[in-house]
Tab-separated table of C-alpha atoms and ligand atoms in Angstrom:
chain	number	residue	atom	x	y	z
A	87	MET	CA	11.576	12.732	-3.076
A	88	ASN	CA	14.343	12.363	-0.733
A	89	ASN	CA	13.988	15.357	1.313
A	90	GLY	CA	13.721	13.026	4.118
A	91	LYS	CA	9.932	13.487	4.410
A	92	LYS	CA	7.801	10.339	4.961
A	93	PHE	CA	5.287	9.598	2.676
A	94	GLY	CA	2.327	7.435	3.034
A	95	PHE	CA	1.962	3.740	2.108
A	96	THR	CA	0.754	4.246	-1.293
A	97	THR	CA	2.507	7.466	-2.302
A	98	THR	CA	5.952	5.250	-1.178
A	99	ILE	CA	5.230	2.573	-3.396
A	100	LEU	CA	4.409	4.472	-6.419
A	101	HIS	CA	7.345	5.999	-6.270
A	102	SER	CA	9.616	3.365	-5.069
A	103	ASP	CA	11.572	2.655	-7.868
A	104	ARG	CA	12.412	6.187	-9.055
A	105	GLN	CA	14.402	6.110	-5.602
A	106	LYS	CA	17.454	4.739	-7.876
A	107	PRO	CA	17.915	5.926	-11.592
A	108	ILE	CA	15.409	4.208	-14.012
A	109	GLU	CA	17.013	3.372	-17.370
A	110	HIS	CA	15.599	5.821	-20.385
A	111	GLY	CA	13.586	7.765	-17.901
A	112	SER	CA	11.078	4.994	-17.758
A	113	LEU	CA	8.727	5.085	-15.045
A	114	HIS	CA	8.230	1.547	-14.375
A	115	LYS	CA	11.391	-0.623	-13.746
A	116	PRO	CA	11.283	-2.572	-17.023
A	117	ILE	CA	11.478	-6.151	-17.395
A	118	HIS	CA	15.079	-7.441	-17.462
A	119	THR	CA	15.062	-10.933	-19.112
A	120	ALA	CA	18.954	-11.581	-19.236
A	121	VAL	CA	19.991	-14.211	-17.300
A	122	ALA	CA	23.883	-13.531	-17.299
A	123	TYR	CA	25.848	-10.142	-17.078
A	124	SER	CA	28.993	-8.993	-18.432
A	125	TYR	CA	31.694	-6.205	-17.126
A	126	ARG	CA	34.446	-4.309	-18.780
A	127	ASP	CA	36.672	-6.966	-18.533
A	128	ALA	CA	37.263	-10.450	-16.665
A	129	ARG	CA	38.746	-9.035	-13.551
A	130	GLU	CA	35.603	-7.126	-12.997
A	131	LEU	CA	33.285	-10.064	-13.373
A	132	ALA	CA	35.633	-12.057	-10.831
A	133	GLN	CA	35.345	-8.799	-8.596
A	134	VAL	CA	31.421	-9.061	-9.090
A	135	PHE	CA	31.546	-12.655	-8.277
A	136	GLN	CA	33.495	-12.251	-4.929
A	137	GLY	CA	31.123	-9.663	-3.878
A	138	LYS	CA	34.013	-6.770	-3.898
A	139	LYS	CA	31.955	-5.010	-6.670
A	140	PRO	CA	28.211	-4.578	-6.710
A	141	GLY	CA	26.713	-6.360	-9.959
A	142	TYR	CA	24.656	-9.142	-11.167
A	143	ARG	CA	26.093	-12.139	-11.334
A	144	TYR	CA	23.377	-14.702	-12.719
A	145	GLY	CA	19.574	-14.430	-12.938
A	146	ARG	CA	18.820	-16.844	-10.001
A	147	GLN	CA	20.226	-14.764	-7.735
A	148	GLY	CA	18.928	-11.429	-8.816
A	149	ASN	CA	17.944	-9.356	-11.136
A	150	PRO	CA	17.264	-5.466	-11.825
A	151	THR	CA	13.739	-6.155	-12.249
A	152	ILE	CA	13.196	-8.123	-9.148
A	153	ASN	CA	15.606	-5.908	-6.954
A	154	ALA	CA	13.195	-3.272	-7.656
A	155	LEU	CA	10.513	-5.186	-6.215
A	156	GLU	CA	12.368	-6.221	-3.515
A	157	ASP	CA	13.048	-2.491	-2.568
A	158	LYS	CA	9.413	-1.736	-2.712
A	159	ILE	CA	8.486	-4.533	-0.318
A	160	THR	CA	11.484	-3.430	2.225
A	161	ARG	CA	9.684	0.081	1.959
A	162	MET	CA	6.463	-1.589	2.724
A	163	GLU	CA	7.581	-3.775	5.593
A	164	ASP	CA	9.981	-0.854	6.883
A	165	GLY	CA	12.662	-3.427	6.761
A	166	MET	CA	16.300	-3.466	6.402
A	167	ALA	CA	16.351	-5.764	3.120
A	168	THR	CA	14.232	-8.374	1.014
A	169	LEU	CA	14.557	-11.029	-1.306
A	170	CYS	CA	12.136	-12.529	-3.583
A	171	PHE	CA	11.324	-16.189	-4.474
A	172	SER	CA	9.145	-17.880	-7.137
A	173	THR	CA	6.344	-18.520	-4.667
A	174	GLY	CA	5.197	-18.046	-1.181
A	175	MET	CA	5.886	-21.991	-0.354
A	176	ALA	CA	9.559	-21.363	-1.879
A	177	ALA	CA	10.084	-18.476	0.627
A	178	ILE	CA	9.069	-20.504	3.489
A	179	GLY	CA	11.333	-23.631	1.999
A	180	ALA	CA	13.877	-21.137	1.779
A	181	VAL	CA	14.040	-20.158	5.761
A	182	VAL	CA	14.303	-24.207	6.374
A	183	GLN	CA	16.973	-25.032	3.554
A	184	ALA	CA	18.969	-21.881	4.689
A	185	LEU	CA	18.748	-21.400	8.284
A	186	LEU	CA	17.888	-24.900	10.049
A	187	ARG	CA	20.112	-27.708	10.576
A	188	ASN	CA	19.689	-31.372	11.433
A	189	GLY	CA	18.548	-31.533	15.096
A	190	ASP	CA	17.032	-27.795	15.410
A	191	HIS	CA	13.766	-27.394	16.777
A	192	VAL	CA	10.924	-25.153	15.498
A	193	VAL	CA	7.825	-24.109	17.207
A	194	SER	CA	5.219	-23.342	15.031
A	195	SER	CA	1.548	-22.122	15.178
A	196	SER	CA	-0.859	-25.118	14.652
A	197	PHE	CA	-3.369	-22.656	12.994
A	198	LEU	CA	-1.701	-22.448	9.460
A	199	PHE	CA	-2.055	-22.441	5.683
A	200	GLY	CA	-2.421	-25.979	4.628
A	201	ASN	CA	0.635	-26.235	2.431
A	202	THR	CA	2.566	-24.778	5.304
A	203	ASN	CA	1.375	-27.379	7.666
A	204	SER	CA	2.058	-29.940	5.000
A	205	LEU	CA	5.894	-28.736	4.634
A	206	TRP	CA	6.449	-28.775	8.268
A	207	GLN	CA	5.395	-32.554	8.283
A	208	THR	CA	8.119	-33.167	5.541
A	209	VAL	CA	10.617	-30.760	7.938
A	210	ASN	CA	9.873	-33.310	11.151
A	211	LEU	CA	10.836	-36.518	8.998
A	212	GLN	CA	14.189	-34.697	7.566
A	213	GLY	CA	15.426	-34.408	11.428
A	214	MET	CA	14.193	-31.035	12.738
A	215	PRO	CA	11.165	-31.760	15.039
A	216	VAL	CA	8.275	-29.277	14.749
A	217	SER	CA	5.787	-28.648	17.800
A	218	PHE	CA	2.423	-27.474	16.938
A	219	VAL	CA	0.725	-25.111	19.404
A	220	ASP	CA	-2.191	-23.014	20.056
A	221	ALA	CA	-0.361	-19.774	19.407
A	222	THR	CA	-3.188	-17.494	20.603
A	223	ARG	CA	-1.422	-17.771	23.927
A	224	VAL	CA	2.147	-17.021	24.343
A	225	ASP	CA	2.103	-19.620	27.231
A	226	ASN	CA	1.816	-22.454	24.724
A	227	VAL	CA	4.588	-20.951	22.630
A	228	GLU	CA	6.815	-20.627	26.368
A	229	ARG	CA	6.314	-24.377	27.173
A	230	ALA	CA	7.350	-25.804	23.958
A	231	ILE	CA	10.308	-23.810	23.493
A	232	THR	CA	13.652	-26.190	24.512
A	233	SER	CA	17.405	-25.572	24.198
A	234	ALA	CA	17.366	-26.690	20.514
A	235	THR	CA	14.364	-24.495	19.335
A	236	ARG	CA	16.077	-21.994	16.785
A	237	MET	CA	12.674	-20.538	15.200
A	238	VAL	CA	9.158	-19.689	16.160
A	239	PHE	CA	6.918	-19.629	12.930
A	240	VAL	CA	3.163	-17.831	12.848
A	241	GLU	CA	0.723	-16.398	10.591
A	242	THR	CA	-0.742	-13.196	11.848
A	243	ILE	CA	-4.577	-13.910	10.734
A	244	ALA	CA	-4.364	-17.814	10.211
A	245	ASN	CA	-5.898	-18.930	7.036
A	246	PRO	CA	-9.046	-20.147	6.932
A	247	ARG	CA	-10.366	-20.006	10.748
A	248	THR	CA	-8.648	-16.479	11.232
A	249	GLN	CA	-7.115	-17.117	14.572
A	250	ILE	CA	-4.636	-14.608	15.631
A	251	ALA	CA	-1.465	-15.174	17.000
A	252	ASP	CA	-0.539	-13.401	20.138
A	253	LEU	CA	1.852	-11.627	18.244
A	254	ALA	CA	3.517	-8.849	20.257
A	255	ARG	CA	3.961	-11.143	23.509
A	256	ILE	CA	5.322	-14.112	21.193
A	257	GLY	CA	7.829	-11.398	19.702
A	258	GLU	CA	8.988	-10.159	23.362
A	259	LEU	CA	9.466	-13.986	24.505
A	260	CYS	CA	11.558	-14.425	21.133
A	261	ARG	CA	13.863	-11.504	21.729
A	262	GLU	CA	14.585	-12.561	25.250
A	263	ARG	CA	15.746	-16.014	24.090
A	264	GLY	CA	17.614	-15.204	21.089
A	265	ILE	CA	15.104	-16.913	18.983
A	266	LEU	CA	14.279	-16.205	15.129
A	267	TYR	CA	10.566	-14.958	15.136
A	268	VAL	CA	9.310	-15.747	11.437
A	269	VAL	CA	5.863	-13.850	10.734
A	270	ASP	CA	3.525	-14.804	7.861
A	271	ASN	CA	2.102	-11.847	7.215
A	272	THR	CA	-0.033	-12.783	3.893
A	273	MET	CA	-3.536	-12.484	5.315
A	274	THR	CA	-2.839	-8.993	6.682
A	275	SER	CA	-0.531	-7.796	4.106
A	276	PRO	CA	1.956	-4.781	4.957
A	277	TYR	CA	-0.699	-2.248	4.634
A	278	LEU	CA	-2.579	-3.569	7.551
A	279	PHE	CA	0.106	-4.589	9.921
A	280	ARG	CA	3.920	-4.574	9.933
A	281	PRO	CA	5.262	-7.440	12.027
A	282	LYS	CA	8.357	-5.319	12.580
A	283	GLN	CA	5.906	-3.610	15.296
A	284	VAL	CA	5.860	-6.750	17.285
A	285	GLY	CA	9.577	-7.885	16.851
A	286	ALA	CA	9.461	-10.301	14.165
A	287	SER	CA	12.885	-10.968	12.551
A	288	LEU	CA	12.051	-12.150	9.023
A	289	VAL	CA	8.634	-11.175	7.667
A	290	LEU	CA	7.065	-13.544	5.146
A	291	ASN	CA	4.727	-12.627	2.315
A	292	ALA	CA	2.814	-14.801	-0.117
A	293	LEU	CA	3.066	-12.223	-2.749
A	294	THR	CA	0.571	-14.084	-5.222
A	295	LYS	CA	-2.274	-12.955	-2.792
A	296	SER	CA	-2.895	-9.262	-1.762
A	297	ILE	CA	0.256	-7.953	-2.779
A	298	GLY	CA	0.027	-8.868	-6.574
A	299	GLY	CA	-3.813	-8.936	-5.977
A	300	HIS	CA	-4.937	-10.076	-9.617
A	301	GLY	CA	-4.581	-13.542	-9.326
A	302	ASN	CA	-1.943	-13.422	-12.699
A	303	ALA	CA	1.488	-14.013	-11.118
A	304	LEU	CA	3.141	-16.337	-8.279
A	305	GLY	CA	5.665	-14.974	-5.726
A	306	GLY	CA	7.012	-15.016	-2.460
A	307	SER	CA	9.110	-13.018	-0.303
A	308	LEU	CA	11.260	-12.572	2.971
A	309	THR	CA	12.046	-9.545	4.690
A	310	ASP	CA	14.743	-8.935	7.109
A	311	THR	CA	13.395	-6.207	9.716
A	312	GLY	CA	17.088	-5.969	10.949
A	313	LEU	CA	15.915	-6.654	14.454
A	314	PHE	CA	17.443	-9.902	14.943
A	315	ASP	CA	20.985	-10.026	16.167
A	316	TRP	CA	22.657	-12.617	13.885
A	317	THR	CA	25.468	-13.039	16.075
A	318	ARG	CA	23.387	-15.015	18.693
A	319	TYR	CA	22.227	-17.348	15.590
A	320	PRO	CA	24.590	-20.888	15.416
A	321	ASN	CA	24.001	-21.676	11.889
A	322	ILE	CA	25.707	-18.964	10.210
A	323	ALA	CA	28.481	-20.327	8.073
A	324	ASP	CA	31.999	-18.535	8.472
A	325	ASN	CA	31.544	-17.553	4.582
A	326	TYR	CA	28.897	-15.040	5.354
A	327	LYS	CA	30.419	-13.592	8.592
A	328	ARG	CA	32.659	-11.207	6.281
A	329	PHE	CA	29.709	-8.910	5.705
A	330	ALA	CA	28.320	-6.684	8.716
A	331	PRO	CA	26.277	-8.889	11.132
A	332	ALA	CA	23.264	-7.227	10.086
A	333	GLN	CA	23.440	-9.031	6.568
A	334	TRP	CA	24.460	-12.338	7.703
A	335	GLY	CA	20.969	-13.866	7.521
A	336	ILE	CA	20.125	-12.421	4.075
A	337	ALA	CA	23.535	-13.213	2.900
A	338	GLN	CA	23.037	-17.059	3.867
A	339	LEU	CA	19.606	-17.010	2.499
A	340	ARG	CA	20.431	-15.647	-0.710
A	341	ALA	CA	23.305	-18.469	-1.231
A	342	LYS	CA	22.051	-21.138	0.625
A	343	ALA	CA	18.719	-20.973	-0.528
A	344	LEU	CA	18.131	-18.821	-3.560
A	345	ARG	CA	21.392	-19.990	-5.198
A	346	ASP	CA	21.467	-23.697	-4.352
A	347	PHE	CA	17.875	-24.375	-4.267
A	348	GLY	CA	16.968	-21.941	-7.429
A	349	GLY	CA	13.356	-21.131	-6.365
A	350	ALA	CA	13.844	-17.586	-8.271
A	351	LEU	CA	11.190	-15.431	-9.058
A	352	GLY	CA	10.754	-14.640	-12.918
A	353	PRO	CA	11.260	-10.948	-13.903
A	354	GLU	CA	7.700	-11.180	-15.898
A	355	ALA	CA	6.241	-12.255	-12.646
A	356	ALA	CA	7.946	-9.388	-10.744
A	357	HIS	CA	6.530	-7.229	-12.957
A	358	HIS	CA	2.987	-8.107	-12.640
A	359	LEU	CA	3.560	-8.261	-8.862
A	360	ALA	CA	4.993	-4.671	-8.849
A	361	VAL	CA	2.053	-3.295	-10.711
A	362	GLY	CA	-0.156	-4.953	-8.869
A	363	SER	CA	1.273	-3.981	-5.470
A	364	GLU	CA	0.617	0.058	-6.530
A	365	THR	CA	-3.189	-0.272	-5.781
A	366	MET	CA	-3.148	-2.996	-2.704
A	367	ALA	CA	-3.999	-0.208	-0.136
A	368	LEU	CA	-7.342	0.767	-2.388
A	369	ARG	CA	-8.281	-2.809	-2.810
A	370	ILE	CA	-7.860	-3.541	0.535
A	371	GLU	CA	-9.797	-0.984	1.884
A	372	ARG	CA	-12.535	-2.024	-0.061
A	373	GLU	CA	-12.325	-5.608	0.709
A	374	SER	CA	-12.245	-5.084	4.250
A	375	ALA	CA	-15.292	-2.830	3.816
A	376	SER	CA	-17.244	-5.344	2.006
A	377	ALA	CA	-16.255	-8.414	3.921
A	378	LEU	CA	-17.285	-6.715	7.646
A	379	ALA	CA	-20.616	-6.129	5.758
A	380	LEU	CA	-20.987	-9.855	4.517
A	381	ALA	CA	-19.745	-11.135	7.885
A	382	ASN	CA	-22.186	-8.994	10.021
A	383	MET	CA	-25.223	-10.083	7.266
A	384	LEU	CA	-24.055	-13.817	7.447
A	385	ASN	CA	-23.788	-13.442	11.405
A	386	ALA	CA	-27.265	-12.009	11.942
A	387	ASP	CA	-29.158	-14.853	9.986
A	388	GLU	CA	-30.232	-17.867	11.610
A	389	ARG	CA	-29.474	-20.180	8.642
A	390	VAL	CA	-25.932	-19.481	9.450
A	391	ALA	CA	-24.194	-21.633	12.284
A	392	ALA	CA	-21.135	-19.386	12.479
A	393	VAL	CA	-19.003	-16.922	11.112
A	394	TYR	CA	-14.972	-16.263	11.521
A	395	TYR	CA	-13.829	-12.780	11.249
A	396	PRO	CA	-11.574	-10.738	13.346
A	397	GLY	CA	-14.059	-7.535	12.771
A	398	LEU	CA	-16.869	-9.177	14.588
A	399	PRO	CA	-17.181	-8.237	18.235
A	400	SER	CA	-17.924	-11.953	19.070
A	401	HIS	CA	-14.253	-13.243	17.691
A	402	PRO	CA	-11.888	-14.358	20.485
A	403	GLN	CA	-9.322	-11.714	19.254
A	404	HIS	CA	-11.229	-9.014	18.245
A	405	ARG	CA	-9.441	-6.350	20.509
A	406	LEU	CA	-6.395	-7.464	19.624
A	407	ALA	CA	-7.285	-7.178	15.844
A	408	THR	CA	-8.360	-3.739	16.552
A	409	GLU	CA	-5.010	-2.671	18.465
A	410	LEU	CA	-3.039	-4.200	15.524
A	411	PHE	CA	-4.311	-4.041	12.428
A	412	ARG	CA	-5.535	-0.800	10.323
A	413	ALA	CA	-8.565	-3.378	9.232
A	414	TYR	CA	-9.759	-6.738	9.443
A	415	GLY	CA	-8.899	-7.895	5.822
A	416	GLY	CA	-10.882	-9.579	3.270
A	417	LEU	CA	-11.050	-13.088	4.562
A	418	PHE	CA	-13.712	-14.881	6.521
A	419	SER	CA	-15.073	-18.273	6.866
A	420	PHE	CA	-18.458	-19.361	8.083
A	421	GLU	CA	-20.399	-22.559	8.629
A	422	LEU	CA	-24.055	-23.093	7.246
A	423	ASN	CA	-26.492	-24.907	9.533
A	424	THR	CA	-26.734	-28.661	9.273
A	425	GLY	CA	-29.305	-29.333	6.552
A	426	ILE	CA	-28.138	-26.694	4.159
A	427	ASP	CA	-25.423	-28.879	1.937
A	428	CYS	CA	-22.193	-26.420	1.613
A	429	PHE	CA	-21.518	-27.619	-1.778
A	430	ASP	CA	-25.513	-26.459	-2.859
A	431	TYR	CA	-24.769	-23.226	-1.421
A	432	LEU	CA	-21.486	-22.554	-3.228
A	433	ASN	CA	-23.223	-23.465	-6.500
A	434	ARG	CA	-26.363	-21.159	-5.924
A	435	LEU	CA	-23.654	-18.090	-6.005
A	436	GLN	CA	-23.666	-16.166	-9.373
A	437	LEU	CA	-20.632	-13.879	-8.589
A	438	ALA	CA	-18.465	-15.581	-5.935
A	439	ILE	CA	-16.726	-18.029	-7.969
A	440	SER	CA	-15.609	-21.568	-6.676
A	441	ALA	CA	-11.697	-21.453	-6.489
A	442	SER	CA	-8.720	-21.889	-4.634
A	443	ASN	CA	-6.448	-18.774	-4.009
A	444	LEU	CA	-7.146	-15.413	-2.188
A	445	GLY	CA	-6.407	-11.762	-2.379
A	446	ASP	CA	-7.758	-11.636	-5.653
A	447	THR	CA	-9.785	-8.927	-7.098
A	448	ARG	CA	-12.773	-11.400	-7.594
A	449	THR	CA	-14.810	-12.993	-4.541
A	450	LEU	CA	-13.313	-16.372	-4.428
A	451	VAL	CA	-15.328	-19.137	-2.147
A	452	ILE	CA	-14.062	-22.639	-1.263
A	453	PRO	CA	-15.146	-25.661	0.737
A	454	VAL	CA	-11.785	-26.202	2.719
A	455	ALA	CA	-12.346	-29.351	4.240
A	456	HIS	CA	-13.021	-31.329	0.720
A	457	THR	CA	-10.417	-29.056	-0.855
A	458	ILE	CA	-7.125	-27.323	0.605
A	459	TYR	CA	-7.338	-29.440	3.568
A	460	HIS	CA	-8.608	-32.841	2.240
A	461	GLU	CA	-5.168	-34.164	2.603
A	462	MET	CA	-4.328	-33.887	6.417
A	463	GLY	CA	-7.631	-35.797	7.271
A	464	PRO	CA	-10.545	-35.226	9.676
A	465	GLU	CA	-8.616	-35.659	13.106
A	466	ARG	CA	-5.935	-33.006	12.125
A	467	ARG	CA	-8.577	-30.713	10.635
A	468	ALA	CA	-10.752	-30.877	13.742
A	469	SER	CA	-7.782	-29.770	15.823
A	470	MET	CA	-7.232	-26.765	13.701
A	471	GLY	CA	-10.825	-26.051	14.250
A	472	ILE	CA	-11.903	-26.619	10.561
A	473	ALA	CA	-15.452	-27.915	10.319
A	474	GLU	CA	-16.334	-30.184	7.554
A	475	SER	CA	-19.119	-27.578	6.160
A	476	LEU	CA	-16.610	-24.646	6.356
A	477	ILE	CA	-16.857	-22.205	3.611
A	478	ARG	CA	-13.682	-19.793	3.092
A	479	VAL	CA	-14.467	-16.410	1.623
A	480	SER	CA	-12.000	-14.299	0.101
A	481	VAL	CA	-13.741	-11.082	-0.831
A	482	GLY	CA	-12.832	-9.174	-3.935
A	483	ILE	CA	-13.221	-5.925	-5.096
A	484	GLU	CA	-16.830	-6.151	-6.377
A	485	ASP	CA	-19.495	-3.187	-5.437
A	486	THR	CA	-20.454	-4.067	-1.856
A	487	GLU	CA	-24.078	-4.261	-2.738
A	488	ASP	CA	-23.888	-6.778	-5.133
A	489	LEU	CA	-21.736	-9.038	-2.801
A	490	LEU	CA	-24.388	-8.850	-0.376
A	491	ASP	CA	-27.382	-9.454	-2.801
A	492	ASP	CA	-25.359	-12.458	-4.133
A	493	PHE	CA	-24.790	-13.987	-0.563
A	494	ARG	CA	-28.150	-13.450	0.445
A	495	GLN	CA	-30.155	-14.812	-2.735
A	496	ALA	CA	-28.072	-17.984	-2.210
A	497	LEU	CA	-29.187	-18.566	1.266
A	498	GLU	CA	-32.909	-17.723	0.496
A	499	GLN	CA	-33.164	-20.126	-2.658
B	535	LIG	C1	-1.057	-18.879	-0.486
B	535	LIG	C2	-0.128	-18.597	0.863
B	535	LIG	C3	1.372	-19.045	1.192
B	535	LIG	C4	1.950	-20.051	-0.051
B	535	LIG	O1	2.196	-18.843	-0.957
B	535	LIG	P1	2.028	-19.339	-2.679
B	535	LIG	O2	2.770	-18.409	-3.243
B	535	LIG	O3	0.852	-20.185	-2.905
B	535	LIG	O4	3.124	-20.503	-2.535
B	535	LIG	C5	1.885	-19.146	2.244
B	535	LIG	N1	1.089	-18.630	3.530
B	535	LIG	C6	-0.341	-17.889	3.489
B	535	LIG	C7	-0.655	-17.513	4.503
B	535	LIG	C8	-0.982	-18.210	2.315
B	535	LIG	O5	-1.850	-17.644	2.276
């Protein structure tokens, strides 16, 4: 496989583990459960600890099963290196713990996954002010930047209202100013979009969602694209400057976040996520096609007040989505006309399941204002464009006709 030829997305994932020898000729990287590792003698152990020899030290900082998944994600993102964490939130937390210091300023999109919004509120209280801006326009981001700004954080397609950040222009702005550009790629996944192409420094993926794809394991990852010049970042400790500058960020993240805060991914979860990732492209193709069909059907129905999906020409960033993404993804949201209770509608659905999570093989629906966005209150919800009756749909891989029938019968009852 190593004749220099570039393979397609799925081929690359399927044959990723084999790029390094796999024990016993196994076709999957096995699940390694050992927490500690021994070497030829005590001196060699010391050399591994001092980074003078490659090897594993202790399970919290890495393990062969996790490394195989990290390599796979690096290939998916066309990155330089990846670190895995126990959840997507642990990966975002790692960015804060390892890379921000008291007084540093963060500019974040205001259209965010609810728990990320909540995390930024905490970070704010801890002495690192966060400015929320409408990141669909680069000038809003630019206006918020101060001399203390270290990081700009955006999601590709925002969950749940599907606003799309001005990804490429924000990338240019961050490069000019030497600011770290962190892109949460969960909603698009590396199959639909590689944030490296718009200049992202670090790419975050909640592996729990489309990459794992089966709702059976939690995980998160951070990929260093290799584009950021870490010599311009003031918060790198001298300890990590003994490596080549390209490695500084990952080295500090591994030690200061993974080792010191301990949000390590379990090897069993890593195995589930790695196997799930093999079918990601196939699942996302199906989910995107069904989501487009459902969004079109609901959009044409007079009982539906609004549909938010980047695949609809009426979506404000439809052209941008068409330019940047391979397809429009499996997530959309909609509002019913007043007079139709969103709970009654959800209860009439027979296939789509009322549940949190997204990127599952099954279609999941949720009344967002009353569940995942309940804690933030009506004012903040309104500022994020989240109506009280908004329903989020994460489309699964059921047959498209069955889904169309289900959403139609629930309207007609
Ligand atoms: C789910 C999600 C996360 C967090 O991932 P977990 O694995 O649930 O912690 C972060 N960002 C986005 C966009 C998400 O959808």
